[in-house]
């Protein structure tokens, strides 16, 4: 079986088989990051440009590690250091980079659809590292890998996404991905942040966090994205925390184990309390570790790597 896509733009267009292929390919790649010499010669000679038009810690550095650990040549371009600030368009910029002979572009952009727009206009493989409110496919994949590690399966799991769903590309990628893999998906948050249109995607809407805690196997806690809100969408951060924030008190009251994920960055004391963020229920840093392996898998497959050879390739020493 081969991964036959040129780009990774979102999980909406992937089949369950393709998602499974990426997750399975990531598994042998995990071990590379645990070695003293964290490098295999898989993408030697490939040149990858990381175009980040929005701030990022996890995704940017995780892609950079994944590329370097696969021996690609990699260059980071932050928008403030590029000629975009002088008025150059995204496509002109990318075509100029292609004139220097690149192979792949990883792009984070505030506009939904920017990676797809670019993919139609350049020859390189394009990977969406988060576009506006649309999708963040590698985050969805690393969340699914972490859930599969913890529960041994995705099919039948009940995963509820809590918080600022309306502004969240992470929510959309998780919903598409988890539904395709047979999980039951719910969302919870203030009505202003949880669009009813999600019901059309087969997602259950929970008005109360107590009901989520009583039913969910795992909760993916989203950051309140104050920078994307045009007006106050709930009365105060304190009230948000009281009604929807994940606290030890609420978890203990539920009286059952619920796994806590958060894509980061976290607003401690708003959507998640510090004792939960650092506590026994969470797998937040395991998500970050899995992010490198998932991104290695995506790069390997888009470069034409065969899923069946992933273990053999990952075992190669530099
Ligand atoms: N989860 C995530 O996308 O984090 P960054 O914005 O730091 O990349």
Short mmCIF file of C-alpha atoms and ligand atoms in Angstrom, two decimals:
data_model
loop_
_atom_site.label_atom_id
_atom_site.label_comp_id
_atom_site.label_asym_id
_atom_site.label_seq_id
_atom_site.Cartn_x
_atom_site.Cartn_y
_atom_site.Cartn_z
CA UNK A 1 0.00 0.00 0.00
CA UNK A 2 1.29 3.47 -0.92
CA UNK A 3 0.37 6.99 0.27
CA UNK A 4 -0.57 8.58 -3.03
CA UNK A 5 -1.13 12.21 -2.07
CA UNK A 6 1.10 15.08 -3.08
CA UNK A 7 0.04 17.44 -0.28
CA UNK A 8 -1.30 17.30 3.28
CA UNK A 9 -3.88 20.08 3.42
CA UNK A 10 -6.38 18.68 5.90
CA UNK A 11 -7.87 15.52 7.38
CA UNK A 12 -11.25 16.16 5.72
CA UNK A 13 -9.97 14.79 2.42
CA UNK A 14 -8.07 11.78 3.84
CA UNK A 15 -9.58 8.31 4.08
CA UNK A 16 -9.48 6.27 7.28
CA UNK A 17 -6.92 4.02 5.55
CA UNK A 18 -4.64 6.99 4.81
CA UNK A 19 -4.91 8.25 8.40
CA UNK A 20 -4.09 4.76 9.70
CA UNK A 21 -1.13 4.62 7.31
CA UNK A 22 0.32 7.88 8.73
CA UNK A 23 -0.21 6.77 12.36
CA UNK A 24 1.32 3.34 11.72
CA UNK A 25 4.28 4.92 9.91
CA UNK A 26 4.87 7.28 12.86
CA UNK A 27 5.30 4.39 15.30
CA UNK A 28 8.76 3.20 14.16
CA UNK A 29 9.88 6.82 13.73
CA UNK A 30 9.31 7.50 17.45
CA UNK A 31 12.44 5.59 18.39
CA UNK A 32 14.76 7.85 16.36
CA UNK A 33 14.19 10.73 18.78
CA UNK A 34 15.21 8.49 21.71
CA UNK A 35 18.66 7.70 20.29
CA UNK A 36 21.88 9.49 21.08
CA UNK A 37 22.32 10.30 17.38
CA UNK A 38 18.82 11.37 16.34
CA UNK A 39 19.23 11.12 12.59
CA UNK A 40 18.46 8.78 9.68
CA UNK A 41 19.37 9.50 6.03
CA UNK A 42 15.80 9.24 4.69
CA UNK A 43 15.38 12.72 3.19
CA UNK A 44 19.03 13.40 2.40
CA UNK A 45 19.21 15.89 -0.49
CA UNK A 46 15.63 17.19 -0.01
CA UNK A 47 15.15 20.89 0.73
CA UNK A 48 12.22 21.95 2.89
CA UNK A 49 11.07 25.52 3.54
CA UNK A 50 9.08 26.28 6.69
CA UNK A 51 6.95 29.38 6.04
CA UNK A 52 5.41 30.65 9.26
CA UNK A 53 3.11 33.67 8.95
CA UNK A 54 1.87 33.27 12.54
CA UNK A 55 3.71 32.62 15.80
CA UNK A 56 4.34 28.99 16.72
CA UNK A 57 6.46 27.10 19.23
CA UNK A 58 5.42 23.45 19.00
CA UNK A 59 4.54 23.06 15.32
CA UNK A 60 7.46 25.05 13.93
CA UNK A 61 10.13 23.41 16.08
CA UNK A 62 8.56 19.98 15.76
CA UNK A 63 8.60 20.20 11.94
CA UNK A 64 12.18 21.44 12.07
CA UNK A 65 13.23 18.52 14.28
CA UNK A 66 11.36 16.06 12.05
CA UNK A 67 13.07 17.43 8.93
CA UNK A 68 16.54 17.49 10.50
CA UNK A 69 16.15 14.01 12.01
CA UNK A 70 15.33 12.73 8.51
CA UNK A 71 18.45 14.54 7.19
CA UNK A 72 16.62 17.09 4.99
CA UNK A 73 18.08 20.56 4.43
CA UNK A 74 15.67 22.95 6.06
CA UNK A 75 15.17 26.72 6.16
CA UNK A 76 12.77 28.65 8.36
CA UNK A 77 11.21 31.80 6.94
CA UNK A 78 9.35 34.01 9.41
CA UNK A 79 7.11 36.56 7.76
CA UNK A 80 8.76 39.52 9.50
CA UNK A 81 12.14 38.64 7.93
CA UNK A 82 10.75 38.14 4.42
CA UNK A 83 9.86 40.51 1.57
CA UNK A 84 6.16 39.91 2.31
CA UNK A 85 6.51 42.97 4.58
CA UNK A 86 7.42 44.93 1.40
CA UNK A 87 4.23 43.77 -0.33
CA UNK A 88 5.37 40.56 -2.05
CA UNK A 89 2.50 38.07 -2.48
CA UNK A 90 2.54 34.58 -1.00
CA UNK A 91 2.64 32.99 -4.45
CA UNK A 92 5.48 35.24 -5.71
CA UNK A 93 7.43 34.42 -2.60
CA UNK A 94 6.90 30.67 -3.02
CA UNK A 95 7.74 30.77 -6.75
CA UNK A 96 10.99 32.60 -5.94
CA UNK A 97 11.82 29.93 -3.38
CA UNK A 98 11.05 27.24 -5.98
CA UNK A 99 13.45 28.98 -8.38
CA UNK A 100 16.12 28.06 -5.81
CA UNK A 101 15.02 24.39 -6.19
CA UNK A 102 13.06 23.34 -3.12
CA UNK A 103 11.06 20.14 -2.62
CA UNK A 104 8.51 20.85 0.12
CA UNK A 105 6.82 23.82 1.78
CA UNK A 106 5.41 23.66 5.31
CA UNK A 107 3.10 26.62 5.80
CA UNK A 108 1.24 28.19 8.72
CA UNK A 109 -0.97 31.09 7.68
CA UNK A 110 -3.75 33.16 9.31
CA UNK A 111 -5.96 32.79 6.20
CA UNK A 112 -8.03 29.61 5.93
CA UNK A 113 -7.23 27.99 2.57
CA UNK A 114 -3.78 29.56 2.10
CA UNK A 115 -2.01 26.14 1.88
CA UNK A 116 -4.54 24.87 -0.71
CA UNK A 117 -4.18 28.10 -2.69
CA UNK A 118 -0.40 27.62 -2.72
CA UNK A 119 -0.64 23.92 -3.58
CA UNK A 120 -2.53 24.79 -6.78
CA UNK A 121 0.19 27.19 -7.88
CA UNK A 122 3.55 25.60 -7.08
CA UNK A 123 5.18 22.25 -7.87
CA UNK A 124 6.47 21.42 -4.37
CA UNK A 125 4.65 19.28 -1.81
CA UNK A 126 2.65 21.55 0.52
CA UNK A 127 1.96 20.69 4.17
CA UNK A 128 -0.58 22.66 6.16
CA UNK A 129 0.87 23.58 9.57
CA UNK A 130 -2.36 25.37 10.57
CA UNK A 131 -4.48 27.72 8.41
CA UNK A 132 -6.82 30.22 10.05
CA UNK A 133 -9.87 28.52 11.56
CA UNK A 134 -9.77 25.73 8.96
CA UNK A 135 -7.47 22.79 9.81
CA UNK A 136 -4.27 21.80 11.62
CA UNK A 137 -3.89 18.26 10.24
CA UNK A 138 -0.63 17.27 11.92
CA UNK A 139 -2.08 18.33 15.30
CA UNK A 140 -5.13 16.14 14.65
CA UNK A 141 -2.84 13.25 13.73
CA UNK A 142 -0.62 13.59 16.78
CA UNK A 143 -3.69 13.82 19.02
CA UNK A 144 -5.02 10.60 17.46
CA UNK A 145 -1.65 8.85 17.83
CA UNK A 146 -1.58 9.82 21.52
CA UNK A 147 -5.14 8.57 22.06
CA UNK A 148 -4.32 5.32 20.26
CA UNK A 149 -1.18 4.89 22.41
CA UNK A 150 -3.22 5.36 25.59
CA UNK A 151 -6.34 3.34 24.73
CA UNK A 152 -4.96 0.92 22.11
CA UNK A 153 -7.74 1.94 19.69
CA UNK A 154 -9.69 4.90 18.32
CA UNK A 155 -12.86 3.09 17.21
CA UNK A 156 -15.63 3.51 19.78
CA UNK A 157 -13.73 6.01 21.98
CA UNK A 158 -15.73 9.00 23.19
CA UNK A 159 -13.63 12.15 22.77
CA UNK A 160 -15.05 15.56 23.70
CA UNK A 161 -13.45 18.81 22.56
CA UNK A 162 -13.99 21.53 25.15
CA UNK A 163 -13.71 25.28 24.72
CA UNK A 164 -13.22 27.70 21.86
CA UNK A 165 -14.37 25.36 19.09
CA UNK A 166 -15.55 28.08 16.70
CA UNK A 167 -12.06 29.56 16.20
CA UNK A 168 -10.26 26.23 16.31
CA UNK A 169 -8.50 24.55 13.40
CA UNK A 170 -7.40 21.89 15.91
CA UNK A 171 -11.07 21.08 16.63
CA UNK A 172 -11.92 20.73 12.94
CA UNK A 173 -8.96 18.40 12.23
CA UNK A 174 -9.78 16.31 15.31
CA UNK A 175 -13.44 16.05 14.35
CA UNK A 176 -12.70 14.97 10.76
CA UNK A 177 -9.97 12.55 11.82
CA UNK A 178 -11.65 10.98 14.82
CA UNK A 179 -15.00 10.51 13.03
CA UNK A 180 -13.25 8.76 10.15
CA UNK A 181 -11.49 6.47 12.61
CA UNK A 182 -14.78 5.46 14.23
CA UNK A 183 -14.57 7.52 17.44
CA UNK A 184 -17.62 9.29 18.92
CA UNK A 185 -16.94 13.02 19.05
CA UNK A 186 -18.58 15.67 21.21
CA UNK A 187 -18.01 19.38 21.78
CA UNK A 188 -18.66 21.50 24.86
CA UNK A 189 -18.42 25.20 25.63
CA UNK A 190 -20.39 28.44 25.77
CA UNK A 191 -22.97 28.60 22.91
CA UNK A 192 -21.07 31.57 21.39
CA UNK A 193 -17.98 29.34 20.96
CA UNK A 194 -19.70 26.09 19.92
CA UNK A 195 -21.53 26.40 16.58
CA UNK A 196 -24.67 24.25 16.25
CA UNK A 197 -23.66 23.60 12.64
CA UNK A 198 -21.23 21.00 14.00
CA UNK A 199 -24.20 18.69 14.56
CA UNK A 200 -24.28 18.26 10.78
CA UNK A 201 -20.79 16.70 11.07
CA UNK A 202 -22.21 14.05 13.42
CA UNK A 203 -20.87 15.74 16.56
CA UNK A 204 -22.82 15.76 19.83
CA UNK A 205 -23.10 19.12 21.59
CA UNK A 206 -22.77 19.07 25.38
CA UNK A 207 -23.93 22.25 27.16
CA UNK A 208 -22.51 21.19 30.58
CA UNK A 209 -18.96 20.09 31.40
CA UNK A 210 -20.34 17.79 34.16
CA UNK A 211 -22.04 15.65 31.48
CA UNK A 212 -18.76 15.48 29.53
CA UNK A 213 -16.87 14.36 32.62
CA UNK A 214 -19.49 11.67 33.26
CA UNK A 215 -19.27 10.19 29.75
CA UNK A 216 -16.01 10.98 27.94
CA UNK A 217 -12.97 8.70 27.68
CA UNK A 218 -10.83 11.72 26.78
CA UNK A 219 -11.19 15.49 26.71
CA UNK A 220 -9.23 17.67 24.30
CA UNK A 221 -9.09 21.06 26.01
CA UNK A 222 -8.79 24.01 23.64
CA UNK A 223 -7.13 27.33 24.26
CA UNK A 224 -9.39 30.36 24.53
CA UNK A 225 -8.16 32.31 21.48
CA UNK A 226 -8.65 35.86 22.72
CA UNK A 227 -6.67 37.19 19.73
CA UNK A 228 -9.30 35.84 17.30
CA UNK A 229 -12.36 37.19 19.16
CA UNK A 230 -13.97 40.36 17.77
CA UNK A 231 -16.01 41.00 20.92
CA UNK A 232 -16.50 39.45 24.33
CA UNK A 233 -17.93 36.00 23.66
CA UNK A 234 -18.45 35.17 27.35
CA UNK A 235 -18.76 37.40 30.42
CA UNK A 236 -15.28 36.93 31.93
CA UNK A 237 -12.31 34.57 32.01
CA UNK A 238 -13.15 33.83 35.66
CA UNK A 239 -16.66 32.74 34.76
CA UNK A 240 -15.35 30.67 31.83
CA UNK A 241 -12.99 28.90 34.22
CA UNK A 242 -15.76 28.26 36.73
CA UNK A 243 -18.16 26.79 34.14
CA UNK A 244 -15.85 25.05 31.63
CA UNK A 245 -12.29 25.10 33.02
CA UNK A 246 -10.86 21.64 33.74
CA UNK A 247 -9.96 21.46 37.43
CA UNK A 248 -8.98 18.64 39.77
CA UNK A 249 -12.15 19.38 41.74
CA UNK A 250 -14.35 18.74 38.69
CA UNK A 251 -12.36 15.62 37.71
CA UNK A 252 -12.59 14.19 41.25
CA UNK A 253 -16.31 14.95 41.43
CA UNK A 254 -16.77 12.94 38.23
CA UNK A 255 -15.25 9.98 40.08
CA UNK A 256 -13.81 8.29 36.97
CA UNK A 257 -10.63 8.49 34.91
CA UNK A 258 -10.76 10.90 31.97
CA UNK A 259 -7.68 11.46 29.84
CA UNK A 260 -6.82 15.14 29.31
CA UNK A 261 -5.21 16.44 26.12
CA UNK A 262 -4.33 20.04 25.24
CA UNK A 263 -2.72 21.09 21.94
CA UNK A 264 -0.97 24.05 23.58
CA UNK A 265 -0.22 26.81 24.17
CA UNK A 266 -2.20 26.69 27.43
CA UNK A 267 -3.91 29.50 29.34
CA UNK A 268 -3.36 28.12 32.83
CA UNK A 269 -6.20 29.11 35.14
CA UNK A 270 -8.60 29.70 32.24
CA UNK A 271 -9.39 26.53 30.23
CA UNK A 272 -7.20 24.29 32.39
CA UNK A 273 -5.98 24.60 35.96
CA UNK A 274 -2.29 24.15 36.69
CA UNK A 275 -2.79 21.08 38.87
CA UNK A 276 -4.52 19.32 35.94
CA UNK A 277 -1.98 20.57 33.37
CA UNK A 278 0.81 19.06 35.48
CA UNK A 279 -1.17 16.17 36.96
CA UNK A 280 -1.74 12.46 36.48
CA UNK A 281 -4.70 12.63 34.08
CA UNK A 282 -2.90 14.54 31.30
CA UNK A 283 -0.76 13.46 28.32
CA UNK A 284 0.13 16.96 27.10
CA UNK A 285 3.88 16.47 26.72
CA UNK A 286 3.35 12.98 25.22
CA UNK A 287 1.35 14.78 22.50
CA UNK A 288 4.34 17.05 21.84
CA UNK A 289 6.74 14.07 21.65
CA UNK A 290 4.38 12.26 19.25
CA UNK A 291 4.22 15.40 17.11
CA UNK A 292 7.79 14.90 15.92
CA UNK A 293 7.15 11.26 14.89
CA UNK A 294 3.88 12.13 13.12
CA UNK A 295 5.58 14.92 11.17
CA UNK A 296 8.45 12.57 10.25
CA UNK A 297 5.85 10.10 8.96
CA UNK A 298 4.08 12.78 6.88
CA UNK A 299 7.36 14.01 5.35
CA UNK A 300 8.49 10.44 4.61
CA UNK A 301 5.19 9.47 2.94
CA UNK A 302 4.87 12.68 0.89
CA UNK A 303 8.45 12.15 -0.33
CA UNK A 304 7.30 8.79 -1.75
CA UNK A 305 8.34 6.55 1.14
CA UNK A 306 6.60 3.19 1.34
CA UNK A 307 4.71 2.62 4.62
CA UNK A 308 5.83 -1.02 4.65
CA UNK A 309 9.48 0.14 4.70
CA UNK A 310 9.08 2.65 7.57
CA UNK A 311 10.45 0.32 10.26
CA UNK A 312 13.45 -0.68 8.13
CA UNK A 313 14.16 2.97 7.23
CA UNK A 314 13.80 4.12 10.85
CA UNK A 315 16.32 1.49 11.93
CA UNK A 316 18.96 2.85 9.52
CA UNK A 317 21.84 4.60 11.20
CA UNK A 318 23.27 7.85 9.85
N1 LIG B 1 -0.40 23.27 18.98
C1 LIG B 1 0.16 24.23 18.25
O1 LIG B 1 -0.11 24.43 17.05
O2 LIG B 1 1.06 25.01 18.94
P1 LIG B 1 1.92 26.17 18.30
O3 LIG B 1 0.98 27.29 17.94
O4 LIG B 1 2.92 26.58 19.36
O5 LIG B 1 2.59 25.63 17.07
#
